[in-house]
Amino acid sequence: MAEKRLTEDVIFRTALRLVDADGVEALSMRKLAAELGVNPMSIYHHVDNKAALLDGITRMVTAEVKDITVSDGPWPDQLRRLAYEFRALTLTHRHLLRYILASDDFTQRDGPMWRTLRTVLRSAGIAEAELNQTAMVLVMLIGGLLHTEAEGAEHRDDSTFALAVELLIDGIAART
Amino acid sequence: MAEKRLTEDVIFRTALRLVDADGVEALSMRKLAAELGVNPMSIYHHVDNKAALLDGITRMVTAEVKDITVSDGPWPDQLRRLAYEFRALTLTHRHLLRYILASDDFTQRDGPMWRTLRTVLRSAGIAEAELNQTAMVLVMLIGGLLHTEAEGAEHRDDSTFALAVELLIDGIAART
DNA sequence: ACCTGAACACCGTTCAAGT
DNA sequence: ACCTGAACACCGTTCAAGT
């Protein structure tokens, strides 16, 4: 299609577009090459293999989350904000959620998202010793719910998500 | 390997064993046939295709959950019981969780698991109108957490799961 | 340095032919 | 009725050869 010079950037962006549209399952190196108007093997000159390709587009997406900040205000509002921000991200890249949850940014606990989350939980009154584990639990619960939501299109429902967030906020409030 | 007559049952059981060991990704019709000591095409005489095969082994597993009952006692104990039972199931069939969560038994709301869950939530004091949605939220949250746990081997941790369950119980208690 | 065609080892699945 | 070999249309990836 585009007859420009092949770069890692255009490869990643095209791959992300294909994945967002039809899922990781439907992405093949050969289809991606066809979409780029290029020989399938040319891609290997810029990307090691398919795993590296998926890794690259996952990194592109998680980079967007890096600068999530929460405004001042009561901690439930802040937590709600984080949850809805997370959901917005997963709705535009729903087929990639599996990889996002498994990526370093989410497993490693020293990223910017974790720092903000810990700050919010601290102001909610969670004890310093339980901070990390509570943050982990919240990410796994919300991330997991979003994954189930993303997988089966039939149970994507705003009010169900809202109830989940409020239930978690109540749970946090009860533990302090 | 086994030189007996080929049946749907032995196909499903062998496939489940392979999936539990190496994951759905690693299962192929041809490998399954080799494991059965049979021509790859013989399988198609008993199973429509790979999708039907996965559907079949998922049904085998969800059938085990059908007769989950909770003994009398305080609702938090009952809810804890359900959660830990669910977790035990996913630990032995962790590669199948994606399919379990997407299966009819979990999306349809009239299965035996949903009935027990609703009973427990009713005795917790949840209003009749919110019963279905609260049950859905709990299954999605816990199922999702288990999925994240199953996917990345590194964050499988008993005390993290325990904290998640207690947090949800507190959340339910606060909403009544 | 970048691209490419042919080739290899895999897939799922169909179909005509065997017993 | 059950099984099978050959074949088709796909994969990811390697490698030698081209510009």
Tab-separated table of C-alpha atoms (C1' of nucleotides) in Angstrom:
chain	number	residue	atom	x	y	z
A	1	MET	CA	0.000	0.000	0.000
A	2	ALA	CA	2.304	2.754	1.248
A	3	GLU	CA	5.365	2.754	-0.972
A	4	LYS	CA	7.635	4.572	1.487
A	5	ARG	CA	10.775	3.146	3.014
A	6	LEU	CA	10.140	0.381	5.513
A	7	THR	CA	10.864	1.347	9.123
A	8	GLU	CA	10.282	-0.278	12.483
A	9	ASP	CA	7.827	2.476	13.320
A	10	VAL	CA	5.524	1.953	10.342
A	11	ILE	CA	5.697	-1.823	10.873
A	12	PHE	CA	4.609	-1.475	14.507
A	13	ARG	CA	1.853	1.029	13.733
A	14	THR	CA	0.418	-1.096	10.935
A	15	ALA	CA	0.599	-4.245	13.056
A	16	LEU	CA	-1.169	-2.462	15.927
A	17	ARG	CA	-3.920	-1.339	13.559
A	18	LEU	CA	-4.407	-4.900	12.320
A	19	VAL	CA	-4.422	-6.328	15.852
A	20	ASP	CA	-6.898	-3.727	17.105
A	21	ALA	CA	-9.159	-4.588	14.197
A	22	ASP	CA	-9.018	-8.375	14.049
A	23	GLY	CA	-7.059	-9.629	17.045
A	24	VAL	CA	-3.647	-11.169	17.564
A	25	GLU	CA	-4.858	-14.502	16.205
A	26	ALA	CA	-5.549	-12.975	12.803
A	27	LEU	CA	-2.174	-11.249	12.530
A	28	SER	CA	0.386	-13.047	10.444
A	29	MET	CA	3.752	-11.864	9.205
A	30	ARG	CA	2.592	-12.555	5.691
A	31	LYS	CA	-0.659	-10.609	6.008
A	32	LEU	CA	1.206	-7.736	7.629
A	33	ALA	CA	3.649	-7.713	4.715
A	34	ALA	CA	0.776	-7.675	2.241
A	35	GLU	CA	-0.778	-4.743	4.087
A	36	LEU	CA	2.575	-2.947	3.906
A	37	GLY	CA	2.943	-3.778	0.218
A	38	VAL	CA	6.198	-5.545	0.895
A	39	ASN	CA	7.791	-8.962	0.712
A	40	PRO	CA	7.089	-10.992	3.870
A	41	MET	CA	10.796	-11.450	4.502
A	42	SER	CA	11.575	-7.740	4.424
A	43	ILE	CA	9.970	-7.389	7.843
A	44	TYR	CA	12.598	-9.651	9.382
A	45	HIS	CA	15.143	-7.015	8.536
A	46	HIS	CA	13.612	-4.656	11.071
A	47	VAL	CA	12.006	-6.984	13.590
A	48	ASP	CA	13.568	-10.144	15.027
A	49	ASN	CA	10.430	-12.297	14.873
A	50	LYS	CA	6.722	-12.327	15.613
A	51	ALA	CA	7.240	-12.358	19.388
A	52	ALA	CA	9.372	-9.224	19.136
A	53	LEU	CA	6.698	-7.636	16.977
A	54	LEU	CA	3.984	-8.244	19.581
A	55	ASP	CA	6.355	-7.049	22.268
A	56	GLY	CA	6.966	-3.862	20.322
A	57	ILE	CA	3.326	-2.941	19.791
A	58	THR	CA	2.572	-3.779	23.432
A	59	ARG	CA	5.316	-1.382	24.474
A	60	MET	CA	3.823	1.297	22.199
A	61	VAL	CA	0.507	0.974	23.990
A	62	THR	CA	1.810	0.793	27.557
A	63	ALA	CA	3.892	3.902	26.876
A	64	GLU	CA	0.620	5.847	26.729
A	65	VAL	CA	-0.175	4.886	30.315
A	66	LYS	CA	3.166	6.103	31.620
A	67	ASP	CA	1.999	9.662	32.225
A	68	ILE	CA	-1.271	8.955	33.981
A	69	THR	CA	-1.640	11.424	36.821
A	70	VAL	CA	-4.424	11.954	39.303
A	71	SER	CA	-5.636	15.372	40.359
A	72	ASP	CA	-5.981	16.289	44.026
A	73	GLY	CA	-9.160	15.190	45.676
A	74	PRO	CA	-10.666	12.392	47.759
A	75	TRP	CA	-8.969	9.019	47.194
A	76	PRO	CA	-12.128	7.261	45.950
A	77	ASP	CA	-12.294	9.769	43.085
A	78	GLN	CA	-8.652	9.170	42.296
A	79	LEU	CA	-9.071	5.400	42.323
A	80	ARG	CA	-12.161	5.679	40.153
A	81	ARG	CA	-10.204	7.855	37.732
A	82	LEU	CA	-7.394	5.295	37.464
A	83	ALA	CA	-9.848	2.457	36.896
A	84	TYR	CA	-11.744	4.274	34.145
A	85	GLU	CA	-8.536	5.419	32.490
A	86	PHE	CA	-7.375	1.811	32.431
A	87	ARG	CA	-10.662	0.724	30.952
A	88	ALA	CA	-10.536	3.357	28.206
A	89	LEU	CA	-7.125	2.068	27.195
A	90	THR	CA	-8.289	-1.527	27.041
A	91	LEU	CA	-11.352	-0.648	24.992
A	92	THR	CA	-9.245	0.766	22.157
A	93	HIS	CA	-6.693	-2.051	22.335
A	94	ARG	CA	-8.838	-4.849	23.669
A	95	HIS	CA	-7.110	-7.665	21.799
A	96	LEU	CA	-3.797	-6.689	23.327
A	97	LEU	CA	-4.847	-6.811	26.978
A	98	ARG	CA	-3.358	-10.269	27.499
A	99	TYR	CA	0.020	-8.957	26.501
A	100	ILE	CA	-0.344	-5.700	28.384
A	101	LEU	CA	-1.074	-7.535	31.633
A	102	ALA	CA	1.945	-9.769	31.059
A	103	SER	CA	4.266	-6.920	30.078
A	104	ASP	CA	7.069	-5.614	32.249
A	105	ASP	CA	5.256	-2.353	32.950
A	106	PHE	CA	2.577	-4.305	34.773
A	107	THR	CA	4.577	-7.056	36.398
A	108	GLN	CA	7.415	-4.830	37.573
A	109	ARG	CA	6.263	-2.839	40.570
A	110	ASP	CA	8.311	0.321	40.116
A	111	GLY	CA	6.628	1.841	37.075
A	112	PRO	CA	4.848	5.215	37.210
A	113	MET	CA	1.411	3.555	37.297
A	114	TRP	CA	2.338	1.653	40.436
A	115	ARG	CA	3.707	4.765	42.079
A	116	THR	CA	0.474	6.698	41.534
A	117	LEU	CA	-1.593	3.744	42.690
A	118	ARG	CA	0.453	3.417	45.870
A	119	THR	CA	0.082	7.138	46.555
A	120	VAL	CA	-3.682	6.864	46.231
A	121	LEU	CA	-3.841	3.812	48.496
A	122	ARG	CA	-1.632	5.522	51.056
A	123	SER	CA	-4.011	8.448	51.259
A	124	ALA	CA	-6.836	5.921	51.595
A	125	GLY	CA	-5.167	4.787	54.807
A	126	ILE	CA	-3.704	1.432	53.771
A	127	ALA	CA	-0.782	0.454	55.998
A	128	GLU	CA	2.659	0.812	54.435
A	129	ALA	CA	3.365	-2.909	54.806
A	130	GLU	CA	0.277	-3.903	52.823
A	131	LEU	CA	0.652	-1.238	50.147
A	132	ASN	CA	2.339	-3.327	47.475
A	133	GLN	CA	0.119	-6.337	47.850
A	134	THR	CA	-3.062	-4.284	47.879
A	135	ALA	CA	-1.975	-2.474	44.725
A	136	MET	CA	-1.197	-5.811	43.096
A	137	VAL	CA	-4.598	-7.185	44.042
A	138	LEU	CA	-6.409	-4.187	42.582
A	139	VAL	CA	-4.526	-4.345	39.292
A	140	MET	CA	-5.126	-8.079	38.977
A	141	LEU	CA	-8.815	-7.777	39.818
A	142	ILE	CA	-9.563	-4.820	37.549
A	143	GLY	CA	-7.216	-6.015	34.827
A	144	GLY	CA	-8.779	-9.444	34.985
A	145	LEU	CA	-12.314	-8.107	34.811
A	146	LEU	CA	-11.365	-6.004	31.804
A	147	HIS	CA	-9.857	-9.080	30.214
A	148	THR	CA	-13.059	-11.063	30.641
A	149	GLU	CA	-14.937	-8.066	29.299
A	150	ALA	CA	-12.641	-7.814	26.290
A	151	GLU	CA	-12.742	-11.527	25.519
A	152	GLY	CA	-16.487	-12.102	25.433
A	153	ALA	CA	-18.137	-9.179	23.682
A	154	GLU	CA	-21.513	-10.036	25.165
A	155	HIS	CA	-20.773	-9.010	28.744
A	156	ARG	CA	-19.345	-5.553	28.170
A	157	ASP	CA	-21.533	-3.340	30.256
A	158	ASP	CA	-20.859	0.087	31.749
A	159	SER	CA	-22.991	-0.360	34.846
A	160	THR	CA	-21.382	-3.723	35.645
A	161	PHE	CA	-17.960	-2.127	35.499
A	162	ALA	CA	-19.172	0.762	37.647
A	163	LEU	CA	-20.479	-1.664	40.264
A	164	ALA	CA	-17.159	-3.489	40.315
A	165	VAL	CA	-15.245	-0.264	40.937
A	166	GLU	CA	-17.574	0.836	43.738
A	167	LEU	CA	-17.369	-2.601	45.342
A	168	LEU	CA	-13.582	-2.425	45.336
A	169	ILE	CA	-13.596	1.099	46.752
A	170	ASP	CA	-15.893	-0.073	49.542
A	171	GLY	CA	-13.585	-3.012	50.135
A	172	ILE	CA	-10.564	-0.722	50.442
A	173	ALA	CA	-12.456	1.646	52.729
A	174	ALA	CA	-13.453	-1.240	54.993
A	175	ARG	CA	-9.869	-2.400	55.426
A	176	THR	CA	-8.510	0.777	57.022
B	1	MET	CA	0.498	-45.407	22.168
B	2	ALA	CA	-2.755	-46.999	23.270
B	3	GLU	CA	-3.874	-49.398	20.539
B	4	LYS	CA	-7.533	-49.508	21.561
B	5	ARG	CA	-10.429	-48.371	19.439
B	6	LEU	CA	-10.611	-44.645	18.975
B	7	THR	CA	-13.506	-42.962	20.804
B	8	GLU	CA	-14.520	-39.388	21.481
B	9	ASP	CA	-13.857	-39.940	25.147
B	10	VAL	CA	-10.238	-41.036	24.810
B	11	ILE	CA	-9.625	-38.212	22.330
B	12	PHE	CA	-10.953	-35.610	24.778
B	13	ARG	CA	-9.085	-37.043	27.746
B	14	THR	CA	-5.787	-37.191	25.874
B	15	ALA	CA	-6.263	-33.674	24.503
B	16	LEU	CA	-7.023	-32.373	28.007
B	17	ARG	CA	-3.872	-33.997	29.332
B	18	LEU	CA	-1.790	-32.350	26.607
B	19	VAL	CA	-3.403	-28.955	27.148
B	20	ASP	CA	-2.926	-29.117	30.922
B	21	ALA	CA	0.724	-29.938	30.352
B	22	ASP	CA	1.738	-27.566	27.573
B	23	GLY	CA	-1.144	-25.196	26.894
B	24	VAL	CA	-3.649	-24.754	24.099
B	25	GLU	CA	-1.036	-23.145	21.887
B	26	ALA	CA	1.022	-26.328	21.856
B	27	LEU	CA	-1.897	-28.601	21.013
B	28	SER	CA	-2.198	-29.573	17.382
B	29	MET	CA	-4.408	-32.164	15.745
B	30	ARG	CA	-1.308	-33.824	14.388
B	31	LYS	CA	0.479	-33.988	17.735
B	32	LEU	CA	-2.674	-35.296	19.379
B	33	ALA	CA	-2.901	-38.007	16.725
B	34	ALA	CA	0.719	-38.970	17.319
B	35	GLU	CA	0.051	-39.180	21.051
B	36	LEU	CA	-2.912	-41.439	20.303
B	37	GLY	CA	-0.861	-43.536	17.893
B	38	VAL	CA	-3.286	-42.814	15.106
B	39	ASN	CA	-3.458	-41.107	11.749
B	40	PRO	CA	-4.172	-37.367	12.109
B	41	MET	CA	-7.259	-37.657	9.940
B	42	SER	CA	-8.851	-40.384	12.039
B	43	ILE	CA	-9.654	-37.787	14.684
B	44	TYR	CA	-11.944	-35.971	12.300
B	45	HIS	CA	-14.147	-39.007	12.289
B	46	HIS	CA	-15.073	-38.394	15.912
B	47	VAL	CA	-14.638	-34.646	16.317
B	48	ASP	CA	-15.797	-31.991	13.851
B	49	ASN	CA	-12.701	-29.808	14.088
B	50	LYS	CA	-10.229	-28.230	16.509
B	51	ALA	CA	-12.784	-25.743	17.834
B	52	ALA	CA	-15.157	-28.595	18.686
B	53	LEU	CA	-12.280	-30.393	20.365
B	54	LEU	CA	-11.515	-27.427	22.628
B	55	ASP	CA	-15.205	-27.008	23.285
B	56	GLY	CA	-15.433	-30.639	24.314
B	57	ILE	CA	-12.572	-30.606	26.781
B	58	THR	CA	-13.835	-27.317	28.227
B	59	ARG	CA	-17.220	-28.948	28.786
B	60	MET	CA	-15.486	-31.880	30.504
B	61	VAL	CA	-13.871	-29.505	32.959
B	62	THR	CA	-16.872	-27.274	33.652
B	63	ALA	CA	-18.947	-30.384	34.318
B	64	GLU	CA	-16.872	-30.869	37.476
B	65	VAL	CA	-18.047	-27.513	38.815
B	66	LYS	CA	-21.702	-28.347	38.317
B	67	ASP	CA	-22.142	-29.961	41.712
B	68	ILE	CA	-20.440	-27.381	43.871
B	69	THR	CA	-22.475	-26.944	47.018
B	70	VAL	CA	-21.883	-24.819	50.076
B	71	SER	CA	-22.509	-26.040	53.580
B	72	ASP	CA	-24.559	-24.003	56.008
B	73	GLY	CA	-22.765	-21.257	57.818
B	74	PRO	CA	-22.007	-17.535	57.649
B	75	TRP	CA	-22.060	-16.147	54.095
B	76	PRO	CA	-18.421	-14.966	54.153
B	77	ASP	CA	-17.336	-18.573	54.722
B	78	GLN	CA	-19.536	-19.737	51.876
B	79	LEU	CA	-18.187	-17.082	49.523
B	80	ARG	CA	-14.615	-17.935	50.537
B	81	ARG	CA	-15.356	-21.588	49.868
B	82	LEU	CA	-16.658	-20.851	46.372
B	83	ALA	CA	-13.658	-18.677	45.567
B	84	TYR	CA	-11.122	-21.268	46.713
B	85	GLU	CA	-12.958	-24.063	44.929
B	86	PHE	CA	-12.830	-22.028	41.740
B	87	ARG	CA	-9.145	-21.419	42.236
B	88	ALA	CA	-8.395	-25.109	42.776
B	89	LEU	CA	-10.095	-25.897	39.480
B	90	THR	CA	-8.104	-23.283	37.595
B	91	LEU	CA	-4.824	-24.454	39.058
B	92	THR	CA	-5.211	-27.941	37.592
B	93	HIS	CA	-6.526	-26.656	34.256
B	94	ARG	CA	-4.866	-23.271	34.127
B	95	HIS	CA	-4.346	-23.176	30.368
B	96	LEU	CA	-8.049	-23.674	29.822
B	97	LEU	CA	-9.282	-20.773	31.938
B	98	ARG	CA	-9.763	-18.522	28.900
B	99	TYR	CA	-12.184	-21.033	27.444
B	100	ILE	CA	-13.869	-21.789	30.749
B	101	LEU	CA	-14.658	-18.108	31.308
B	102	ALA	CA	-16.039	-17.853	27.783
B	103	SER	CA	-18.060	-21.070	27.985
B	104	ASP	CA	-21.836	-21.201	28.240
B	105	ASP	CA	-21.718	-22.376	31.838
B	106	PHE	CA	-20.166	-19.082	32.827
B	107	THR	CA	-21.872	-16.673	30.483
B	108	GLN	CA	-25.345	-18.136	30.917
B	109	ARG	CA	-26.740	-17.049	34.258
B	110	ASP	CA	-28.933	-20.028	35.043
B	111	GLY	CA	-26.316	-22.693	35.744
B	112	PRO	CA	-25.950	-24.350	39.167
B	113	MET	CA	-22.896	-22.233	40.028
B	114	TRP	CA	-24.881	-19.048	39.561
B	115	ARG	CA	-27.727	-20.359	41.646
B	116	THR	CA	-25.445	-21.129	44.590
B	117	LEU	CA	-23.697	-17.786	44.236
B	118	ARG	CA	-27.013	-15.929	44.230
B	119	THR	CA	-28.140	-17.836	47.319
B	120	VAL	CA	-24.987	-16.838	49.150
B	121	LEU	CA	-25.318	-13.190	48.121
B	122	ARG	CA	-28.965	-13.170	49.154
B	123	SER	CA	-28.055	-14.322	52.627
B	124	ALA	CA	-25.379	-11.624	52.653
B	125	GLY	CA	-28.182	-9.106	52.316
B	126	ILE	CA	-27.802	-7.999	48.700
B	127	ALA	CA	-31.052	-6.614	47.302
B	128	GLU	CA	-32.905	-8.897	44.905
B	129	ALA	CA	-32.646	-6.355	42.078
B	130	GLU	CA	-28.846	-6.202	42.306
B	131	LEU	CA	-28.331	-9.935	42.761
B	132	ASN	CA	-27.530	-10.863	39.175
B	133	GLN	CA	-25.192	-7.984	38.536
B	134	THR	CA	-23.325	-8.449	41.796
B	135	ALA	CA	-22.858	-12.135	41.038
B	136	MET	CA	-21.586	-11.262	37.570
B	137	VAL	CA	-19.136	-8.755	38.995
B	138	LEU	CA	-17.748	-11.264	41.474
B	139	VAL	CA	-17.250	-13.962	38.834
B	140	MET	CA	-15.575	-11.514	36.465
B	141	LEU	CA	-13.286	-10.114	39.170
B	142	ILE	CA	-12.241	-13.457	40.640
B	143	GLY	CA	-12.150	-15.207	37.267
B	144	GLY	CA	-10.097	-12.362	35.876
B	145	LEU	CA	-7.631	-12.416	38.752
B	146	LEU	CA	-7.219	-16.154	38.343
B	147	HIS	CA	-6.633	-15.620	34.658
B	148	THR	CA	-3.853	-13.116	35.306
B	149	GLU	CA	-2.468	-15.533	37.871
B	150	ALA	CA	-2.585	-18.414	35.397
B	151	GLU	CA	-1.052	-16.446	32.547
B	152	GLY	CA	2.048	-15.091	34.265
B	153	ALA	CA	3.519	-17.795	36.468
B	154	GLU	CA	5.494	-15.232	38.459
B	155	HIS	CA	2.577	-13.665	40.313
B	156	ARG	CA	0.867	-16.779	41.628
B	157	ASP	CA	0.756	-16.173	45.343
B	158	ASP	CA	-1.558	-17.618	47.997
B	159	SER	CA	-1.562	-14.585	50.263
B	160	THR	CA	-2.332	-12.229	47.355
B	161	PHE	CA	-5.333	-14.352	46.436
B	162	ALA	CA	-6.423	-14.431	50.078
B	163	LEU	CA	-6.240	-10.649	50.288
B	164	ALA	CA	-8.325	-10.313	47.122
B	165	VAL	CA	-11.046	-12.556	48.538
B	166	GLU	CA	-11.175	-10.711	51.861
B	167	LEU	CA	-11.296	-7.373	50.063
B	168	LEU	CA	-14.263	-8.537	48.003
B	169	ILE	CA	-16.042	-9.900	51.079
B	170	ASP	CA	-15.541	-6.543	52.807
B	171	GLY	CA	-16.853	-4.810	49.702
B	172	ILE	CA	-19.989	-6.957	49.687
B	173	ALA	CA	-20.499	-6.423	53.415
B	174	ALA	CA	-20.237	-2.658	52.978
B	175	ARG	CA	-22.922	-2.591	50.296
B	176	THR	CA	-25.763	-3.979	52.407
C	1	DA	C1'	22.381	-1.883	3.860
C	2	DC	C1'	18.254	-3.432	2.379
C	3	DC	C1'	15.285	-6.478	-0.088
C	4	DT	C1'	13.693	-10.980	-2.124
C	5	DG	C1'	12.573	-15.943	-3.882
C	6	DA	C1'	12.916	-20.505	-2.777
C	7	DA	C1'	12.789	-23.736	0.686
C	8	DC	C1'	11.841	-26.097	5.281
C	9	DA	C1'	9.091	-27.629	8.873
C	10	DC	C1'	5.051	-27.041	10.594
C	11	DC	C1'	-0.345	-26.098	10.741
C	12	DG	C1'	-5.984	-27.311	9.997
C	13	DT	C1'	-8.905	-29.393	6.889
C	14	DT	C1'	-10.967	-31.803	2.556
C	15	DC	C1'	-11.581	-35.595	-0.221
C	16	DA	C1'	-11.161	-39.665	-2.707
C	17	DA	C1'	-9.739	-44.089	-1.914
C	18	DG	C1'	-9.082	-48.046	0.826
C	19	DT	C1'	-10.784	-52.066	4.585
D	1	DA	C1'	-18.541	-47.693	9.570
D	2	DC	C1'	-14.068	-46.540	10.254
D	3	DC	C1'	-9.503	-45.380	8.800
D	4	DT	C1'	-5.838	-43.350	5.705
D	5	DG	C1'	-2.609	-40.979	2.122
D	6	DA	C1'	-2.239	-37.253	-0.741
D	7	DA	C1'	-3.248	-32.685	-1.417
D	8	DC	C1'	-4.506	-27.662	-0.505
D	9	DA	C1'	-4.008	-23.387	1.575
D	10	DC	C1'	-2.049	-21.463	5.055
D	11	DC	C1'	1.748	-20.503	8.916
D	12	DG	C1'	6.879	-18.645	10.975
D	13	DT	C1'	11.476	-18.597	9.842
D	14	DT	C1'	16.225	-19.439	7.463
D	15	DC	C1'	19.341	-18.672	3.985
D	16	DA	C1'	21.584	-17.782	-0.164
D	17	DA	C1'	21.282	-14.655	-3.684
D	18	DG	C1'	20.315	-10.306	-5.620
D	19	DT	C1'	20.577	-4.587	-5.787
